[in-house]
Amino acid sequence: MMEIADFDSLRRAMAENSEEPEGPARNARAEQLLVEAEKLNIPLAVIEALGHQLKVYNYSSEKDKMFVPFARLLRMWDERPEDFDEYETHSLHWVFKWMTAGMLDQPHVPLASIEKWLGEMEHRYRLAGHTERAVRGAEFSVAGHIGDLPRAERAYAAWLAADRDRMADCHACELHGQGGWHLRNGRHAEALEVWGPVLDGEYSCAHEPHTVLASSLVPLLRLGRVEEARAHHLRGFRLVRPMESMRGAYADHVEFCALTGNEARGLELLAERPAYFTDTGQPRSRMEFLAVVALLMDRLTGLGLGGQRVPGPAGRAWTAGELAGHARGEALELAARFDARNGTSYVGDQLRERMAQQPLADRLPLGVRAARTAPPGPVVPVAPAPAPEQPSLPALLAEARRLSDTLQPHALEAWAAVAEAAEETEVDTYVRAEIADHTAMGRGPEGVGLFERAAELYAEAGDEGEAIAARARAAYVRALSGELDEALAGIGEPYDRILALYADDATGVRQTASVLMSRARILMRRVHERSAGAGDAEQAVRELLALVGGRGGSDVRLVSRAAEGRAMLAELAEHAGDAERAGELFRQATAQFVGAELPWFAVEYEVRVAALAHEQGDPAEAERALRAALEHGGPYVEPVGRAQLHLQLAEVVGGRGAAEEAAEHALEAAHWADEAGESGTLGAWARHQLGGFLLRQGRFAEAAEVLESALADLSAETHGDGAVVQTQWWLGDCLSELGEHHAAAERRLQAAEIARHWPEQHDHATLAHLAAESLGNAGLPAEADRAYTRAGELWRAMGNVHFLVRSLRARAWLALRTEAGTEGARKLMADAVRECESALEAVGDPAAAERLGGELGHTHRQFGDLLARSVPEDADDPAIQEAFEAALAEMTAAISVFATLGEEGLHGRTGAELAAGWLEADLSRPADAAARARAVLDAYEGADPADETVRARRAEARQLLEPTEE
């Protein structure tokens, strides 16, 4: 901990403490610094320490501590205003607004005291020459809090009418308040429009867009703009998470989870901030937090999960039901205290309305992993309807036969209902045969015995054809179980018998086709498992098609047999290597299924078409087939199948550059993978892809949240180390764009450590280079230098001169911030020049020589910049002259190199020429400076005036000419 010996060390210590995370530890340090300031016996030191203490209290959960240091500051101002410098005078008046908000947040502060304070604030602002804007804004907050809406309307109008001055809140904060007024009056769209400049990044501050993003969540949901709501949650929660003082905004994110079927994520949010349940420094935000806790717990209880263990206040275990009662009681008690203070019921009314909200979506997929707490259900609970009367057995039987005759998806469930009803009464032998037959169909490989029992019952009932068909189905099930020889042996007799019966008109086409299909399926299994008997299989399929071809008509069973037969021929063509023929036959099969209004059967074959198209390099056909598969499958595709289809489509669509749509499909894939219980496998891969697509759109905060969620499940064993490295890499890119350079460096170093073991080292070198860049941006020059050194060694080993040179140049700039200093920097930049020159001497390819020439030109240019900027502030004139002359020599060398590159080196040459011109001016050579400026103007004679670089260079050249012309 820094020793406070003088005012400067106090200021450094306060600056360092300001950079620490919000919370009690930072507050405690501010209190210690005030004690140290008092020892210095310098009034301004005490004033600054009190201001620092007040600021850290305001940005923490201990806001109630602000009043004491402010009262002391105000007393010091009244007694000796001359002790305050300009900045502290401004700060004192600025925090008047904090005091107003702080008093509102504390129900023990009487309303009369708050009103008196408003008058005091108005008086002091008038004396200081400030406008009424901040005062009226504070009055608007007071009126809105107590529910005096007419007064709030007047104060709102006066606030906006007053001129903005130095005491006005920043644009971002003002827009948040203005949008909040629209929201309070039910104008959701208007609120979002007002917030637009903050959401778009035009205005920002320490708490914005954090709070606007949080406030926008429910309005967006109510307007049906769910994609924006999802994006604002992911982006906004990332901003709010590390800031202890933002309990109110945090509560908005918990509320969003409760209203969108993301209860599990809501529980994760509660678990991250256990202190939010009990921190008492700001009662109003605690009340808001407890209200949404009650909302979330009520949602869980309504889903039948009232007994589930949930995170809650420390000291005991909580169930959802228990926490619901506790949170509601605590929130209402706080609301009652506010209402008693305010003399209205407004706070309590608003709170009850918030806790009574109904979900606005069954589930809004977020892209981040969170286990589902309950199966899909109605969004709004409804009164239970009277139990419908149970259909009679004849009705159940008729419905089951209708569904199975038309091959509907829920036919087996209908037969299960028949079976259950048949247990209560006697049914004839044929019905018992049908029940056994369809029950067997639902058992898969375990249905052999039931098929054989069904065959016996069909025979007993006098339907020999159906009995043979059931035995054929039993044979096929054996093939599915791996008993291929037994299946081949078992199908022979049914096949011979059904053909004989059919020839004698003793059975119909349906039964005969069923047996031929079972035989064809068994023979196809042999082709797939043993790569044998393709000719027998094809003959069997063609025999089936000869039987049913043209006979289908309205009999969807026969149409289905014909379609499946064509698909079998497609599989055989694919097996023989004829992909084009296979694709055509699969398309014919899907067309038949869709034509028979059985689109769900087409899904498998559209997927096969997509795979073939992918192998043939036809992404357009692959995309068409995958879209068709999703359309055909509708709600009948299992969750894991939907996840796979959306994921494949995301990859195809992303491959043609449509990152936005690709992200939508990856999001759906992640959602359905979670529904299927595949979060850690297929879901992790989908999140990996989603993060990449979001990154490509520049949605860095959303991408970072998704990628961090993916990394929790990605593993080299399941997904391959390439996926892990790519995810870390993308996450590092996101964090870098978000300014989180230290975290970006960690991710890039972790990825580099994995890539270090790969045979090909390009990724390892690139990641080491990027990590070095992040470390430098994070203010860690020594660590950055080590990473650049590592990257440089790798680039040298690979013969990549360009990046070797760039790593040396980066190290040279870093050296100015380390013990190596100016001499070390010059040596590294000289090394970079030599590497370029050596490579140029050895290269034979003209194109490669041109690229290396450009690299050399940029290196000379940077060397010149470095020399000019490395002059110490206290250097004497000869030292400055010497450094500038050396810099000018490098700039001149850069100009010469760029000149050899012709048009490709034009911009590089003019940039170096202008830099040289400014150096000439600094060296008191106006004629030489003017000559260089004119050279730039001449170089761009006739150039495109719309080119931004041309315009900028011309403007700078004219600026350089001005002193000489004057």
mmCIF file with all atom_site columns, C-alpha atoms in Angstrom, residues 225-366:
data_model
loop_
_atom_site.group_PDB
_atom_site.id
_atom_site.type_symbol
_atom_site.label_atom_id
_atom_site.label_alt_id
_atom_site.label_comp_id
_atom_site.label_asym_id
_atom_site.label_entity_id
_atom_site.label_seq_id
_atom_site.pdbx_PDB_ins_code
_atom_site.Cartn_x
_atom_site.Cartn_y
_atom_site.Cartn_z
_atom_site.occupancy
_atom_site.B_iso_or_equiv
_atom_site.pdbx_formal_charge
_atom_site.auth_seq_id
_atom_site.auth_comp_id
_atom_site.auth_asym_id
_atom_site.auth_atom_id
_atom_site.pdbx_PDB_model_num
ATOM 1   C CA . ARG A 1 225 ? -39.210 -6.870  -30.246 1.00 0.00 ? 225 ARG A CA 1
ATOM 2   C CA . VAL A 1 226 ? -37.788 -9.982  -28.641 1.00 0.00 ? 226 VAL A CA 1
ATOM 3   C CA . GLU A 1 227 ? -34.563 -10.168 -30.648 1.00 0.00 ? 227 GLU A CA 1
ATOM 4   C CA . GLU A 1 228 ? -33.584 -6.696  -29.463 1.00 0.00 ? 228 GLU A CA 1
ATOM 5   C CA . ALA A 1 229 ? -34.549 -7.619  -25.908 1.00 0.00 ? 229 ALA A CA 1
ATOM 6   C CA . ARG A 1 230 ? -32.300 -10.677 -26.050 1.00 0.00 ? 230 ARG A CA 1
ATOM 7   C CA . ALA A 1 231 ? -29.414 -8.607  -27.394 1.00 0.00 ? 231 ALA A CA 1
ATOM 8   C CA . HIS A 1 232 ? -29.890 -5.907  -24.742 1.00 0.00 ? 232 HIS A CA 1
ATOM 9   C CA . HIS A 1 233 ? -29.900 -8.511  -21.976 1.00 0.00 ? 233 HIS A CA 1
ATOM 10  C CA . LEU A 1 234 ? -26.656 -10.111 -23.110 1.00 0.00 ? 234 LEU A CA 1
ATOM 11  C CA . ARG A 1 235 ? -24.972 -6.793  -23.790 1.00 0.00 ? 235 ARG A CA 1
ATOM 12  C CA . GLY A 1 236 ? -26.327 -5.001  -20.739 1.00 0.00 ? 236 GLY A CA 1
ATOM 13  C CA . PHE A 1 237 ? -25.791 -7.709  -18.158 1.00 0.00 ? 237 PHE A CA 1
ATOM 14  C CA . ARG A 1 238 ? -22.141 -7.863  -19.121 1.00 0.00 ? 238 ARG A CA 1
ATOM 15  C CA . LEU A 1 239 ? -21.839 -4.170  -18.235 1.00 0.00 ? 239 LEU A CA 1
ATOM 16  C CA . VAL A 1 240 ? -23.817 -4.427  -14.991 1.00 0.00 ? 240 VAL A CA 1
ATOM 17  C CA . ARG A 1 241 ? -22.263 -7.620  -13.631 1.00 0.00 ? 241 ARG A CA 1
ATOM 18  C CA . PRO A 1 242 ? -19.039 -6.167  -12.156 1.00 0.00 ? 242 PRO A CA 1
ATOM 19  C CA . MET A 1 243 ? -20.641 -3.008  -10.716 1.00 0.00 ? 243 MET A CA 1
ATOM 20  C CA . GLU A 1 244 ? -21.843 -3.439  -7.152  1.00 0.00 ? 244 GLU A CA 1
ATOM 21  C CA . SER A 1 245 ? -23.732 -0.138  -7.214  1.00 0.00 ? 245 SER A CA 1
ATOM 22  C CA . MET A 1 246 ? -26.127 -1.239  -9.975  1.00 0.00 ? 246 MET A CA 1
ATOM 23  C CA . ARG A 1 247 ? -28.523 -3.435  -8.010  1.00 0.00 ? 247 ARG A CA 1
ATOM 24  C CA . GLY A 1 248 ? -31.556 -1.774  -9.625  1.00 0.00 ? 248 GLY A CA 1
ATOM 25  C CA . ALA A 1 249 ? -30.349 -2.505  -13.155 1.00 0.00 ? 249 ALA A CA 1
ATOM 26  C CA . TYR A 1 250 ? -29.353 -6.010  -12.068 1.00 0.00 ? 250 TYR A CA 1
ATOM 27  C CA . ALA A 1 251 ? -32.931 -6.485  -10.869 1.00 0.00 ? 251 ALA A CA 1
ATOM 28  C CA . ASP A 1 252 ? -34.210 -5.550  -14.340 1.00 0.00 ? 252 ASP A CA 1
ATOM 29  C CA . HIS A 1 253 ? -32.187 -8.419  -15.808 1.00 0.00 ? 253 HIS A CA 1
ATOM 30  C CA . VAL A 1 254 ? -33.567 -10.887 -13.238 1.00 0.00 ? 254 VAL A CA 1
ATOM 31  C CA . GLU A 1 255 ? -37.070 -9.643  -14.102 1.00 0.00 ? 255 GLU A CA 1
ATOM 32  C CA . PHE A 1 256 ? -36.360 -10.213 -17.804 1.00 0.00 ? 256 PHE A CA 1
ATOM 33  C CA . CYS A 1 257 ? -35.399 -13.824 -17.058 1.00 0.00 ? 257 CYS A CA 1
ATOM 34  C CA . ALA A 1 258 ? -38.575 -14.380 -15.052 1.00 0.00 ? 258 ALA A CA 1
ATOM 35  C CA . LEU A 1 259 ? -40.750 -13.027 -17.870 1.00 0.00 ? 259 LEU A CA 1
ATOM 36  C CA . THR A 1 260 ? -39.130 -14.992 -20.723 1.00 0.00 ? 260 THR A CA 1
ATOM 37  C CA . GLY A 1 261 ? -39.015 -18.560 -19.440 1.00 0.00 ? 261 GLY A CA 1
ATOM 38  C CA . ASN A 1 262 ? -35.357 -18.215 -18.449 1.00 0.00 ? 262 ASN A CA 1
ATOM 39  C CA . GLU A 1 263 ? -35.943 -18.981 -14.784 1.00 0.00 ? 263 GLU A CA 1
ATOM 40  C CA . ALA A 1 264 ? -32.772 -21.057 -14.551 1.00 0.00 ? 264 ALA A CA 1
ATOM 41  C CA . ARG A 1 265 ? -30.656 -18.131 -15.730 1.00 0.00 ? 265 ARG A CA 1
ATOM 42  C CA . GLY A 1 266 ? -32.468 -15.906 -13.270 1.00 0.00 ? 266 GLY A CA 1
ATOM 43  C CA . LEU A 1 267 ? -31.376 -18.254 -10.469 1.00 0.00 ? 267 LEU A CA 1
ATOM 44  C CA . GLU A 1 268 ? -27.797 -18.080 -11.748 1.00 0.00 ? 268 GLU A CA 1
ATOM 45  C CA . LEU A 1 269 ? -27.965 -14.282 -11.553 1.00 0.00 ? 269 LEU A CA 1
ATOM 46  C CA . LEU A 1 270 ? -29.210 -14.432 -7.960  1.00 0.00 ? 270 LEU A CA 1
ATOM 47  C CA . ALA A 1 271 ? -26.394 -16.800 -7.030  1.00 0.00 ? 271 ALA A CA 1
ATOM 48  C CA . GLU A 1 272 ? -23.805 -14.352 -8.385  1.00 0.00 ? 272 GLU A CA 1
ATOM 49  C CA . ARG A 1 273 ? -24.862 -11.566 -6.005  1.00 0.00 ? 273 ARG A CA 1
ATOM 50  C CA . PRO A 1 274 ? -25.809 -12.995 -2.574  1.00 0.00 ? 274 PRO A CA 1
ATOM 51  C CA . ALA A 1 275 ? -25.116 -9.646  -0.873  1.00 0.00 ? 275 ALA A CA 1
ATOM 52  C CA . TYR A 1 276 ? -27.896 -8.002  -2.896  1.00 0.00 ? 276 TYR A CA 1
ATOM 53  C CA . PHE A 1 277 ? -30.445 -9.760  -0.670  1.00 0.00 ? 277 PHE A CA 1
ATOM 54  C CA . THR A 1 278 ? -29.213 -8.032  2.464   1.00 0.00 ? 278 THR A CA 1
ATOM 55  C CA . ASP A 1 279 ? -27.166 -4.880  1.647   1.00 0.00 ? 279 ASP A CA 1
ATOM 56  C CA . THR A 1 280 ? -29.098 -2.042  3.290   1.00 0.00 ? 280 THR A CA 1
ATOM 57  C CA . GLY A 1 281 ? -27.154 0.993   2.090   1.00 0.00 ? 281 GLY A CA 1
ATOM 58  C CA . GLN A 1 282 ? -29.736 1.809   -0.600  1.00 0.00 ? 282 GLN A CA 1
ATOM 59  C CA . PRO A 1 283 ? -33.196 0.611   0.515   1.00 0.00 ? 283 PRO A CA 1
ATOM 60  C CA . ARG A 1 284 ? -34.939 1.530   -2.752  1.00 0.00 ? 284 ARG A CA 1
ATOM 61  C CA . SER A 1 285 ? -32.741 -0.698  -4.935  1.00 0.00 ? 285 SER A CA 1
ATOM 62  C CA . ARG A 1 286 ? -33.036 -3.475  -2.341  1.00 0.00 ? 286 ARG A CA 1
ATOM 63  C CA . MET A 1 287 ? -36.824 -3.189  -2.535  1.00 0.00 ? 287 MET A CA 1
ATOM 64  C CA . GLU A 1 288 ? -36.701 -3.410  -6.346  1.00 0.00 ? 288 GLU A CA 1
ATOM 65  C CA . PHE A 1 289 ? -34.383 -6.407  -6.201  1.00 0.00 ? 289 PHE A CA 1
ATOM 66  C CA . LEU A 1 290 ? -36.550 -8.270  -3.685  1.00 0.00 ? 290 LEU A CA 1
ATOM 67  C CA . ALA A 1 291 ? -39.639 -7.566  -5.802  1.00 0.00 ? 291 ALA A CA 1
ATOM 68  C CA . VAL A 1 292 ? -38.177 -9.315  -8.844  1.00 0.00 ? 292 VAL A CA 1
ATOM 69  C CA . VAL A 1 293 ? -36.919 -12.137 -6.620  1.00 0.00 ? 293 VAL A CA 1
ATOM 70  C CA . ALA A 1 294 ? -40.537 -12.646 -5.539  1.00 0.00 ? 294 ALA A CA 1
ATOM 71  C CA . LEU A 1 295 ? -41.632 -12.501 -9.182  1.00 0.00 ? 295 LEU A CA 1
ATOM 72  C CA . LEU A 1 296 ? -39.086 -15.164 -10.160 1.00 0.00 ? 296 LEU A CA 1
ATOM 73  C CA . MET A 1 297 ? -39.937 -17.409 -7.208  1.00 0.00 ? 297 MET A CA 1
ATOM 74  C CA . ASP A 1 298 ? -43.663 -17.128 -7.933  1.00 0.00 ? 298 ASP A CA 1
ATOM 75  C CA . ARG A 1 299 ? -42.953 -18.210 -11.508 1.00 0.00 ? 299 ARG A CA 1
ATOM 76  C CA . LEU A 1 300 ? -41.065 -21.267 -10.277 1.00 0.00 ? 300 LEU A CA 1
ATOM 77  C CA . THR A 1 301 ? -43.815 -22.104 -7.803  1.00 0.00 ? 301 THR A CA 1
ATOM 78  C CA . GLY A 1 302 ? -46.421 -21.763 -10.556 1.00 0.00 ? 302 GLY A CA 1
ATOM 79  C CA . LEU A 1 303 ? -44.450 -24.287 -12.601 1.00 0.00 ? 303 LEU A CA 1
ATOM 80  C CA . GLY A 1 304 ? -44.690 -26.774 -9.755  1.00 0.00 ? 304 GLY A CA 1
ATOM 81  C CA . LEU A 1 305 ? -41.147 -26.118 -8.535  1.00 0.00 ? 305 LEU A CA 1
ATOM 82  C CA . GLY A 1 306 ? -41.928 -24.458 -5.227  1.00 0.00 ? 306 GLY A CA 1
ATOM 83  C CA . GLY A 1 307 ? -39.819 -27.055 -3.419  1.00 0.00 ? 307 GLY A CA 1
ATOM 84  C CA . GLN A 1 308 ? -36.720 -26.469 -5.547  1.00 0.00 ? 308 GLN A CA 1
ATOM 85  C CA . ARG A 1 309 ? -33.614 -25.252 -3.713  1.00 0.00 ? 309 ARG A CA 1
ATOM 86  C CA . VAL A 1 310 ? -32.715 -21.696 -4.727  1.00 0.00 ? 310 VAL A CA 1
ATOM 87  C CA . PRO A 1 311 ? -30.055 -19.108 -3.814  1.00 0.00 ? 311 PRO A CA 1
ATOM 88  C CA . GLY A 1 312 ? -31.187 -16.671 -1.133  1.00 0.00 ? 312 GLY A CA 1
ATOM 89  C CA . PRO A 1 313 ? -30.008 -14.666 1.867   1.00 0.00 ? 313 PRO A CA 1
ATOM 90  C CA . ALA A 1 314 ? -27.051 -16.256 3.645   1.00 0.00 ? 314 ALA A CA 1
ATOM 91  C CA . GLY A 1 315 ? -27.534 -18.223 6.817   1.00 0.00 ? 315 GLY A CA 1
ATOM 92  C CA . ARG A 1 316 ? -30.040 -20.869 5.738   1.00 0.00 ? 316 ARG A CA 1
ATOM 93  C CA . ALA A 1 317 ? -31.239 -22.990 2.843   1.00 0.00 ? 317 ALA A CA 1
ATOM 94  C CA . TRP A 1 318 ? -34.191 -21.733 0.793   1.00 0.00 ? 318 TRP A CA 1
ATOM 95  C CA . THR A 1 319 ? -36.818 -23.282 -1.432  1.00 0.00 ? 319 THR A CA 1
ATOM 96  C CA . ALA A 1 320 ? -38.521 -21.256 -4.134  1.00 0.00 ? 320 ALA A CA 1
ATOM 97  C CA . GLY A 1 321 ? -41.768 -21.177 -2.189  1.00 0.00 ? 321 GLY A CA 1
ATOM 98  C CA . GLU A 1 322 ? -40.067 -20.016 1.001   1.00 0.00 ? 322 GLU A CA 1
ATOM 99  C CA . LEU A 1 323 ? -38.028 -17.343 -0.726  1.00 0.00 ? 323 LEU A CA 1
ATOM 100 C CA . ALA A 1 324 ? -41.119 -16.067 -2.555  1.00 0.00 ? 324 ALA A CA 1
ATOM 101 C CA . GLY A 1 325 ? -42.840 -15.342 0.751   1.00 0.00 ? 325 GLY A CA 1
ATOM 102 C CA . HIS A 1 326 ? -39.727 -13.866 2.351   1.00 0.00 ? 326 HIS A CA 1
ATOM 103 C CA . ALA A 1 327 ? -38.849 -11.593 -0.584  1.00 0.00 ? 327 ALA A CA 1
ATOM 104 C CA . ARG A 1 328 ? -42.426 -10.363 -0.979  1.00 0.00 ? 328 ARG A CA 1
ATOM 105 C CA . GLY A 1 329 ? -42.739 -9.587  2.690   1.00 0.00 ? 329 GLY A CA 1
ATOM 106 C CA . GLU A 1 330 ? -39.433 -7.697  2.814   1.00 0.00 ? 330 GLU A CA 1
ATOM 107 C CA . ALA A 1 331 ? -40.200 -5.753  -0.381  1.00 0.00 ? 331 ALA A CA 1
ATOM 108 C CA . LEU A 1 332 ? -43.677 -4.759  0.789   1.00 0.00 ? 332 LEU A CA 1
ATOM 109 C CA . GLU A 1 333 ? -42.342 -3.698  4.191   1.00 0.00 ? 333 GLU A CA 1
ATOM 110 C CA . LEU A 1 334 ? -39.854 -1.386  2.495   1.00 0.00 ? 334 LEU A CA 1
ATOM 111 C CA . ALA A 1 335 ? -42.565 -0.073  0.166   1.00 0.00 ? 335 ALA A CA 1
ATOM 112 C CA . ALA A 1 336 ? -44.771 0.660   3.175   1.00 0.00 ? 336 ALA A CA 1
ATOM 113 C CA . ARG A 1 337 ? -41.954 2.690   4.736   1.00 0.00 ? 337 ARG A CA 1
ATOM 114 C CA . PHE A 1 338 ? -41.531 4.729   1.571   1.00 0.00 ? 338 PHE A CA 1
ATOM 115 C CA . ASP A 1 339 ? -45.287 5.290   1.286   1.00 0.00 ? 339 ASP A CA 1
ATOM 116 C CA . ALA A 1 340 ? -45.519 6.314   4.933   1.00 0.00 ? 340 ALA A CA 1
ATOM 117 C CA . ARG A 1 341 ? -42.741 8.842   4.333   1.00 0.00 ? 341 ARG A CA 1
ATOM 118 C CA . ASN A 1 342 ? -44.324 10.091  1.104   1.00 0.00 ? 342 ASN A CA 1
ATOM 119 C CA . GLY A 1 343 ? -47.937 10.172  2.282   1.00 0.00 ? 343 GLY A CA 1
ATOM 120 C CA . THR A 1 344 ? -49.102 8.191   -0.784  1.00 0.00 ? 344 THR A CA 1
ATOM 121 C CA . SER A 1 345 ? -49.554 4.554   -1.786  1.00 0.00 ? 345 SER A CA 1
ATOM 122 C CA . TYR A 1 346 ? -47.712 4.994   -5.071  1.00 0.00 ? 346 TYR A CA 1
ATOM 123 C CA . VAL A 1 347 ? -44.533 3.016   -4.330  1.00 0.00 ? 347 VAL A CA 1
ATOM 124 C CA . GLY A 1 348 ? -46.485 0.055   -2.954  1.00 0.00 ? 348 GLY A CA 1
ATOM 125 C CA . ASP A 1 349 ? -48.932 0.109   -5.869  1.00 0.00 ? 349 ASP A CA 1
ATOM 126 C CA . GLN A 1 350 ? -46.108 0.093   -8.392  1.00 0.00 ? 350 GLN A CA 1
ATOM 127 C CA . LEU A 1 351 ? -44.343 -2.692  -6.507  1.00 0.00 ? 351 LEU A CA 1
ATOM 128 C CA . ARG A 1 352 ? -47.424 -4.948  -6.372  1.00 0.00 ? 352 ARG A CA 1
ATOM 129 C CA . GLU A 1 353 ? -47.988 -4.393  -10.085 1.00 0.00 ? 353 GLU A CA 1
ATOM 130 C CA . ARG A 1 354 ? -44.406 -5.419  -10.805 1.00 0.00 ? 354 ARG A CA 1
ATOM 131 C CA . MET A 1 355 ? -44.619 -8.575  -8.709  1.00 0.00 ? 355 MET A CA 1
ATOM 132 C CA . ALA A 1 356 ? -47.925 -9.573  -10.337 1.00 0.00 ? 356 ALA A CA 1
ATOM 133 C CA . GLN A 1 357 ? -46.590 -9.581  -13.921 1.00 0.00 ? 357 GLN A CA 1
ATOM 134 C CA . GLN A 1 358 ? -47.272 -12.619 -16.074 1.00 0.00 ? 358 GLN A CA 1
ATOM 135 C CA . PRO A 1 359 ? -44.613 -14.106 -18.394 1.00 0.00 ? 359 PRO A CA 1
ATOM 136 C CA . LEU A 1 360 ? -44.362 -12.429 -21.776 1.00 0.00 ? 360 LEU A CA 1
ATOM 137 C CA . ALA A 1 361 ? -42.840 -15.445 -23.518 1.00 0.00 ? 361 ALA A CA 1
ATOM 138 C CA . ASP A 1 362 ? -42.857 -19.169 -22.809 1.00 0.00 ? 362 ASP A CA 1
ATOM 139 C CA . ARG A 1 363 ? -39.147 -19.140 -23.424 1.00 0.00 ? 363 ARG A CA 1
ATOM 140 C CA . LEU A 1 364 ? -36.944 -16.704 -25.255 1.00 0.00 ? 364 LEU A CA 1
ATOM 141 C CA . PRO A 1 365 ? -33.703 -18.484 -26.223 1.00 0.00 ? 365 PRO A CA 1
ATOM 142 C CA . LEU A 1 366 ? -30.691 -16.428 -25.164 1.00 0.00 ? 366 LEU A CA 1
#
